[in-house]
GROMACS .gro file of N, CA, C and O in nm:
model
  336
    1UNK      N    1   4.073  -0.617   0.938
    1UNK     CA    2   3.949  -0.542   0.935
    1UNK      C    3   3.833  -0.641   0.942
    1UNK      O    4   3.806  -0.732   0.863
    2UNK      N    5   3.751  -0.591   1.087
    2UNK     CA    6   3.637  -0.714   1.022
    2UNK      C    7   3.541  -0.654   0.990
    2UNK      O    8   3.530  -0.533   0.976
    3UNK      N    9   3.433  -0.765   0.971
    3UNK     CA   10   3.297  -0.672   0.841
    3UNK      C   11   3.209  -0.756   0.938
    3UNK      O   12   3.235  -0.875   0.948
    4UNK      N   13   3.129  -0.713   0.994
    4UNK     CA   14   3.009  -0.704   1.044
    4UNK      C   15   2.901  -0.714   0.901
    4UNK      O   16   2.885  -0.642   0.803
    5UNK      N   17   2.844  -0.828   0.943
    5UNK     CA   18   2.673  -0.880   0.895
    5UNK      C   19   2.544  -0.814   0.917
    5UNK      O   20   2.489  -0.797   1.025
    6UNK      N   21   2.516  -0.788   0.834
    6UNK     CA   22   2.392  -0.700   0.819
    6UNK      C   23   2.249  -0.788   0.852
    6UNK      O   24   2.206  -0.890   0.800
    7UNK      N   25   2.206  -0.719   0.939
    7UNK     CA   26   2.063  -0.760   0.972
    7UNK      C   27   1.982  -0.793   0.867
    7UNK      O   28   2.000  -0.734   0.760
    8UNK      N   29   1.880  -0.890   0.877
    8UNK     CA   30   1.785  -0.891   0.786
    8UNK      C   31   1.701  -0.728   0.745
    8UNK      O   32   1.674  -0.668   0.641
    9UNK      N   33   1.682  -0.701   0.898
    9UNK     CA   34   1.641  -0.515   0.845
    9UNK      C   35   1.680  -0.480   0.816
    9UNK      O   36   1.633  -0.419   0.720
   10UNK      N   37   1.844  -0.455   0.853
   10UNK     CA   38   1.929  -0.351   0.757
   10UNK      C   39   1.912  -0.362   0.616
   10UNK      O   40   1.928  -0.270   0.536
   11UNK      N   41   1.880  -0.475   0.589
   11UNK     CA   42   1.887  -0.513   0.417
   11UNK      C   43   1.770  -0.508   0.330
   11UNK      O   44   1.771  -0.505   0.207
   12UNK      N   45   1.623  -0.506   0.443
   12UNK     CA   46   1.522  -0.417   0.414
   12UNK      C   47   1.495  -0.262   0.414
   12UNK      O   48   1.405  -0.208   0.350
   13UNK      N   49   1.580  -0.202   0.488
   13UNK     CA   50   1.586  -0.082   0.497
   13UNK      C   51   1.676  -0.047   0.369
   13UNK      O   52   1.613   0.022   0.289
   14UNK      N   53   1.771  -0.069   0.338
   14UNK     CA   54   1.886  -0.064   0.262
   14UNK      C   55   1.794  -0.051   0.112
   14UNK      O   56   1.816   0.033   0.025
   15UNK      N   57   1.692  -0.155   0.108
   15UNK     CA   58   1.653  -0.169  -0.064
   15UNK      C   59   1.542  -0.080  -0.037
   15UNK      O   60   1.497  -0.025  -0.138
   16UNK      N   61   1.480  -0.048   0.085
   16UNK     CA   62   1.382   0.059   0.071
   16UNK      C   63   1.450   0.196   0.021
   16UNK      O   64   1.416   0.242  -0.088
   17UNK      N   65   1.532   0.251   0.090
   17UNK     CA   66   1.619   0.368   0.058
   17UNK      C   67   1.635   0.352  -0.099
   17UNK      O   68   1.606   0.447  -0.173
   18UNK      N   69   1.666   0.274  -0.132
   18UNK     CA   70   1.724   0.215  -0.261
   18UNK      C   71   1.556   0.236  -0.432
   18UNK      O   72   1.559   0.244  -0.555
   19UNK      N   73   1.469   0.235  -0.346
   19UNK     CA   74   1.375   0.220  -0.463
   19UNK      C   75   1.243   0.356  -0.389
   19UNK      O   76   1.121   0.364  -0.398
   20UNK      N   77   1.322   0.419  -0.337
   20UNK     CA   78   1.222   0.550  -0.253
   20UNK      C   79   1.185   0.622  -0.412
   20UNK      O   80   1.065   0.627  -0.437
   21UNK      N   81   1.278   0.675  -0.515
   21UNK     CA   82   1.209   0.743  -0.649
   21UNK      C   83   1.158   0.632  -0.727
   21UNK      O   84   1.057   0.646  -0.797
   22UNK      N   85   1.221   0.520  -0.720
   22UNK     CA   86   1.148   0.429  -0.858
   22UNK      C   87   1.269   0.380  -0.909
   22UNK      O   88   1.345   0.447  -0.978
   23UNK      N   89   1.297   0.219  -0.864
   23UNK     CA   90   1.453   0.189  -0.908
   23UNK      C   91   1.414   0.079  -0.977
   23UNK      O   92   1.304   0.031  -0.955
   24UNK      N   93   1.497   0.027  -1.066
   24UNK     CA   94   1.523  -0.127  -1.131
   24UNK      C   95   1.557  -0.162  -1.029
   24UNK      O   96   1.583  -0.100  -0.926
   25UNK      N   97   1.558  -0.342  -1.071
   25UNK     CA   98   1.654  -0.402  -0.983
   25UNK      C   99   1.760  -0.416  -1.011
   25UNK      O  100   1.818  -0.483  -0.925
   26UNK      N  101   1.828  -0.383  -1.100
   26UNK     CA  102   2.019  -0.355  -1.132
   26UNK      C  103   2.023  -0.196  -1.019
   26UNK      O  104   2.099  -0.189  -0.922
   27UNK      N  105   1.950  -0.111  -1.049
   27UNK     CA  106   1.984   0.006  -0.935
   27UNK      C  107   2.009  -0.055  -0.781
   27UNK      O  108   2.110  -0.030  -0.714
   28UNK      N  109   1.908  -0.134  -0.740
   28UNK     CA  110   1.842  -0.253  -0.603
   28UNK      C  111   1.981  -0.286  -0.574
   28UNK      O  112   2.049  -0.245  -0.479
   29UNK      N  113   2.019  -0.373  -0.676
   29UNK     CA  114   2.149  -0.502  -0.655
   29UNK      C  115   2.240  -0.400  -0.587
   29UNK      O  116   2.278  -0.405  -0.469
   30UNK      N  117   2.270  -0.307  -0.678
   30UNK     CA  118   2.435  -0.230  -0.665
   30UNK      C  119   2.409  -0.130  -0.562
   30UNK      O  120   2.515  -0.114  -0.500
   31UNK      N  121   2.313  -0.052  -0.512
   31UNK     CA  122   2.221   0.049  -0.390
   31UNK      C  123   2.227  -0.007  -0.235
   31UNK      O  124   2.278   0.041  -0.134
   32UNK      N  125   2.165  -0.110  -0.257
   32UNK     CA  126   2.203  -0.248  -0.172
   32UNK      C  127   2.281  -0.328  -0.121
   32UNK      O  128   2.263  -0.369  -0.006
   33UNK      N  129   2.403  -0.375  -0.211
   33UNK     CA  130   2.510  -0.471  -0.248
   33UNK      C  131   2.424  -0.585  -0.176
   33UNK      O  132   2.407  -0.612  -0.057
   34UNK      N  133   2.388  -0.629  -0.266
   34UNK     CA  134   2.313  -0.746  -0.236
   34UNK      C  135   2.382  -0.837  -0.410
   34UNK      O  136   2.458  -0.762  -0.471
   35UNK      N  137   2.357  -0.990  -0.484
   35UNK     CA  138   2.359  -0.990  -0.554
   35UNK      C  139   2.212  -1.075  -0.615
   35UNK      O  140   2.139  -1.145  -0.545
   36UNK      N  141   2.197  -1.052  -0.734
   36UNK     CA  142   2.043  -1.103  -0.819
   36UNK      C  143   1.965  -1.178  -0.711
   36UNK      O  144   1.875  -1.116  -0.654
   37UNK      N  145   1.990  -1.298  -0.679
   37UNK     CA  146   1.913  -1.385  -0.632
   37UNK      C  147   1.870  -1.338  -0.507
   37UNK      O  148   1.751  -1.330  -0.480
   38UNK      N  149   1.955  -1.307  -0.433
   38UNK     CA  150   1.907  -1.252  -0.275
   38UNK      C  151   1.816  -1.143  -0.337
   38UNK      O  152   1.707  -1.187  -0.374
   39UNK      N  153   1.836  -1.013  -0.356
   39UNK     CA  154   1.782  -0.917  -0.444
   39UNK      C  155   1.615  -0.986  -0.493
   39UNK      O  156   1.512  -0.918  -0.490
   40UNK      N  157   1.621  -1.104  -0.528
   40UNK     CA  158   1.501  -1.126  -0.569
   40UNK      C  159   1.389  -1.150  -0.458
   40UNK      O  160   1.276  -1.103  -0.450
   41UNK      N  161   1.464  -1.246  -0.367
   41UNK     CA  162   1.397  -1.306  -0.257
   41UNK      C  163   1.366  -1.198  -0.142
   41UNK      O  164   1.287  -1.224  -0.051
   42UNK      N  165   1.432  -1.075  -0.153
   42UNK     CA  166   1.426  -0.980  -0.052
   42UNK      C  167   1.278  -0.913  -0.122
   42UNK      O  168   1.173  -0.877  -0.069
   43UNK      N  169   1.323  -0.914  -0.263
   43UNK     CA  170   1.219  -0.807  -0.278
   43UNK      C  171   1.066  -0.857  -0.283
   43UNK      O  172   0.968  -0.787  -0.256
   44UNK      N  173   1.066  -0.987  -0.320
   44UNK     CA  174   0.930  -1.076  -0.298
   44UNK      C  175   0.900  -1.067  -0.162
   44UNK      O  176   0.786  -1.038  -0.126
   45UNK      N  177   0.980  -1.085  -0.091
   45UNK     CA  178   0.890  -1.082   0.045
   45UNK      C  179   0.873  -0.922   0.058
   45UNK      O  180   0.758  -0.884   0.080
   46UNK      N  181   0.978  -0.817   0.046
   46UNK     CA  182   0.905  -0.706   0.074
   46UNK      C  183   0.766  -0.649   0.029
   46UNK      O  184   0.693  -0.586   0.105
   47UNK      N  185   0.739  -0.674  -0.084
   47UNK     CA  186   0.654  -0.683  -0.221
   47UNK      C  187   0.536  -0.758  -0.136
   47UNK      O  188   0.478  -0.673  -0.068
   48UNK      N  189   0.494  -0.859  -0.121
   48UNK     CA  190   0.413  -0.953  -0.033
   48UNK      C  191   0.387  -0.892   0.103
   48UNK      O  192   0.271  -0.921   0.136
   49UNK      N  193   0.454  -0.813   0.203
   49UNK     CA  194   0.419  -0.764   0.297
   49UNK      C  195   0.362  -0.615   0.286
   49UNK      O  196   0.303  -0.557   0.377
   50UNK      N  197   0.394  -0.555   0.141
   50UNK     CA  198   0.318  -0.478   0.072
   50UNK      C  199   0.401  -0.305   0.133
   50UNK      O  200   0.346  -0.201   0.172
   51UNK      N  201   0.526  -0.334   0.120
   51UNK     CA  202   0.644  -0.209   0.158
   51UNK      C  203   0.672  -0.173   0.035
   51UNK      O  204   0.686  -0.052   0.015
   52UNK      N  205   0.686  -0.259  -0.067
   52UNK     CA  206   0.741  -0.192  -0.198
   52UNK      C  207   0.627  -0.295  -0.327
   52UNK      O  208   0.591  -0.413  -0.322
   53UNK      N  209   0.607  -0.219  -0.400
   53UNK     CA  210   0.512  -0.224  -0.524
   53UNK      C  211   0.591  -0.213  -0.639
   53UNK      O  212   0.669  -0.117  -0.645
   54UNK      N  213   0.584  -0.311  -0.751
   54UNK     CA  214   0.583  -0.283  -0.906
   54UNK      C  215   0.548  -0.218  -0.962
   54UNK      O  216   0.426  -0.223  -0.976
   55UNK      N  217   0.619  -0.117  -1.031
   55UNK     CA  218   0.527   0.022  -1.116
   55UNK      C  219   0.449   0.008  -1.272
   55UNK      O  220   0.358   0.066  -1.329
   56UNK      N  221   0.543  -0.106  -1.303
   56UNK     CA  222   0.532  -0.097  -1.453
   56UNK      C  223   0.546  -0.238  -1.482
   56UNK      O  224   0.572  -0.313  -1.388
   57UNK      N  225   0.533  -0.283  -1.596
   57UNK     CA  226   0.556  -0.409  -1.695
   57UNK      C  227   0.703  -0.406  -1.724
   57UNK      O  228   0.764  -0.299  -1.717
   58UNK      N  229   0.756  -0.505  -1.753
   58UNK     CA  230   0.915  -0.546  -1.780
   58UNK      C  231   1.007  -0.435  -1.855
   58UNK      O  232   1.000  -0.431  -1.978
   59UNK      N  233   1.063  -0.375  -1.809
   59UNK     CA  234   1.139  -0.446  -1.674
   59UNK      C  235   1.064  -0.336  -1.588
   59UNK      O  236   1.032  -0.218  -1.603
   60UNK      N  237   1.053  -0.436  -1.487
   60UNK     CA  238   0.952  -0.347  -1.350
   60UNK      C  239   1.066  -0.227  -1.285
   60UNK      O  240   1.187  -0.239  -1.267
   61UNK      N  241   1.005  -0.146  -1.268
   61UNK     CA  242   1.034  -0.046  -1.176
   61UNK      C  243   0.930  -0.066  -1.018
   61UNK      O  244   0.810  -0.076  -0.994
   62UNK      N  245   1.082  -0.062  -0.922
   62UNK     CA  246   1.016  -0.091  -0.807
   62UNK      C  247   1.021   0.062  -0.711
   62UNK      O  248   1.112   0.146  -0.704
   63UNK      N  249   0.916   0.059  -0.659
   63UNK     CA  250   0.874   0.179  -0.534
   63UNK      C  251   0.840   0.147  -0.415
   63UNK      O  252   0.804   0.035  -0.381
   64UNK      N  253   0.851   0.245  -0.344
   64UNK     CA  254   0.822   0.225  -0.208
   64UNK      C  255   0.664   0.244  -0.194
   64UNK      O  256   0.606   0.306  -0.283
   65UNK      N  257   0.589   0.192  -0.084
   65UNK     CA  258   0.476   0.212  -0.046
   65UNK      C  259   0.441   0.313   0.095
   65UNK      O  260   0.536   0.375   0.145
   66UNK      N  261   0.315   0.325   0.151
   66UNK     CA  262   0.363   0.452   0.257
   66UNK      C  263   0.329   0.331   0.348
   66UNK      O  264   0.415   0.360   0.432
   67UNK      N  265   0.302   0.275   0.373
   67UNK     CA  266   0.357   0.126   0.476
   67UNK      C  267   0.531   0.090   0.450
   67UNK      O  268   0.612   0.032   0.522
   68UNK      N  269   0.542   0.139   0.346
   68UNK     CA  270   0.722   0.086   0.358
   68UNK      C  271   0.788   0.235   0.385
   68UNK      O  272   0.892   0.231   0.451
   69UNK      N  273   0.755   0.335   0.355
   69UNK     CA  274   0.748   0.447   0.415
   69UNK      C  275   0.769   0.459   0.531
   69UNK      O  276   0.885   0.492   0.555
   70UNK      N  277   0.666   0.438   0.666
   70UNK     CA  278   0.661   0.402   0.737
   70UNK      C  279   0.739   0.282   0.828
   70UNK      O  280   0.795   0.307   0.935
   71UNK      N  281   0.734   0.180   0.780
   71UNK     CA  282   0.878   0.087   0.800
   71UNK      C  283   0.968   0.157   0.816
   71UNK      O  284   0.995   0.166   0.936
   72UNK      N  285   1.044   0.224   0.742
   72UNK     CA  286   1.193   0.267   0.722
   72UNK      C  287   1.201   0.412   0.833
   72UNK      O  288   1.308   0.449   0.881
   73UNK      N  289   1.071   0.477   0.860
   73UNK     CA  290   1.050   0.620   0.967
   73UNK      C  291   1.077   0.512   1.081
   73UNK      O  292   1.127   0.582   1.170
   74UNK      N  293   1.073   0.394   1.124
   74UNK     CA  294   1.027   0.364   1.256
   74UNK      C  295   1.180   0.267   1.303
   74UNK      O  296   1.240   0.260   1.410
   75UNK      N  297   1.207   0.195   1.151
   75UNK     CA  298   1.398   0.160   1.133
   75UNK      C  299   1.462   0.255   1.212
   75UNK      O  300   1.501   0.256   1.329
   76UNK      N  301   1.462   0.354   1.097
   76UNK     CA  302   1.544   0.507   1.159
   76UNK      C  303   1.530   0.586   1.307
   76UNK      O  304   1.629   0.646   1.349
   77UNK      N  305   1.438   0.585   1.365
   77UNK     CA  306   1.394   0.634   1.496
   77UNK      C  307   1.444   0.494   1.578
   77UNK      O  308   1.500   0.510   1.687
   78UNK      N  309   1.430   0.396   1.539
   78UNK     CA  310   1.518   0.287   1.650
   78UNK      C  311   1.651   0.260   1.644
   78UNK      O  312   1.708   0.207   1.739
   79UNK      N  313   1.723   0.299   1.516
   79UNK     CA  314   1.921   0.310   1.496
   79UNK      C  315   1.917   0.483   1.531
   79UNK      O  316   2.014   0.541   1.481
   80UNK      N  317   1.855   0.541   1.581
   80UNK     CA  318   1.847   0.645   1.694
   80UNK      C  319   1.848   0.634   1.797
   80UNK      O  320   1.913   0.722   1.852
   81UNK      N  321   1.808   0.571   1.854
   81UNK     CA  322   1.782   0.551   1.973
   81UNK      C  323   1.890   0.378   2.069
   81UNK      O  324   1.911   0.376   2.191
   82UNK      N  325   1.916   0.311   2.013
   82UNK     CA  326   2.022   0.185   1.973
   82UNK      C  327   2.174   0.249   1.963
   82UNK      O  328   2.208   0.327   1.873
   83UNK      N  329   2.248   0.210   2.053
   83UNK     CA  330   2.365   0.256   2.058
   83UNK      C  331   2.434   0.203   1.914
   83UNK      O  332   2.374   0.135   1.830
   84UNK      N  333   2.562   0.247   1.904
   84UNK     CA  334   2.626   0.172   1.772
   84UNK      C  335   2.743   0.075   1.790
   84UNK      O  336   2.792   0.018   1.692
   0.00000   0.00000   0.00000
């Protein structure tokens, strides 16, 4: 069986889906299968390009933004359109 590698988008799309109501990052890690460290570095840059926002003080709850919103409408309409 082989396992195909996930795009850097897929794995932005993946933690967007993942924090659309308001997730920890233990929800992130396991939503994702990503583990801590990647998980961190994904979400700083998503966070920095301003797709997903911190809700709260420790432990943060992370959300989506309607720019990451958006991201993930325009993901989805192109693995539509992209054969498989």
């Amino acid at each position: 069986m082989s396992r195909e590698r996930r795009s850097r988008l897929d794995v932005y799309a993946d933690i967007l889906e993942a924090v659309k109501g308001g997730s920890k990052k233990t929800h992130i890690v396991y939503q994702a299968n990503l583990n801590f460290k990647r998980c961190k570095k994904y979400l700083d840059n998503l966070r920095g390009n301003g797709l997903i926002k911190a809700e709260s003080n420790p432990p943060l709850v992370w959300s989506i933004t309607e720019e990451g919103k958006e991201f993930l409408k325009k993901y989805d309409d192109m693995r539509d359109i992209l054969p498989r």
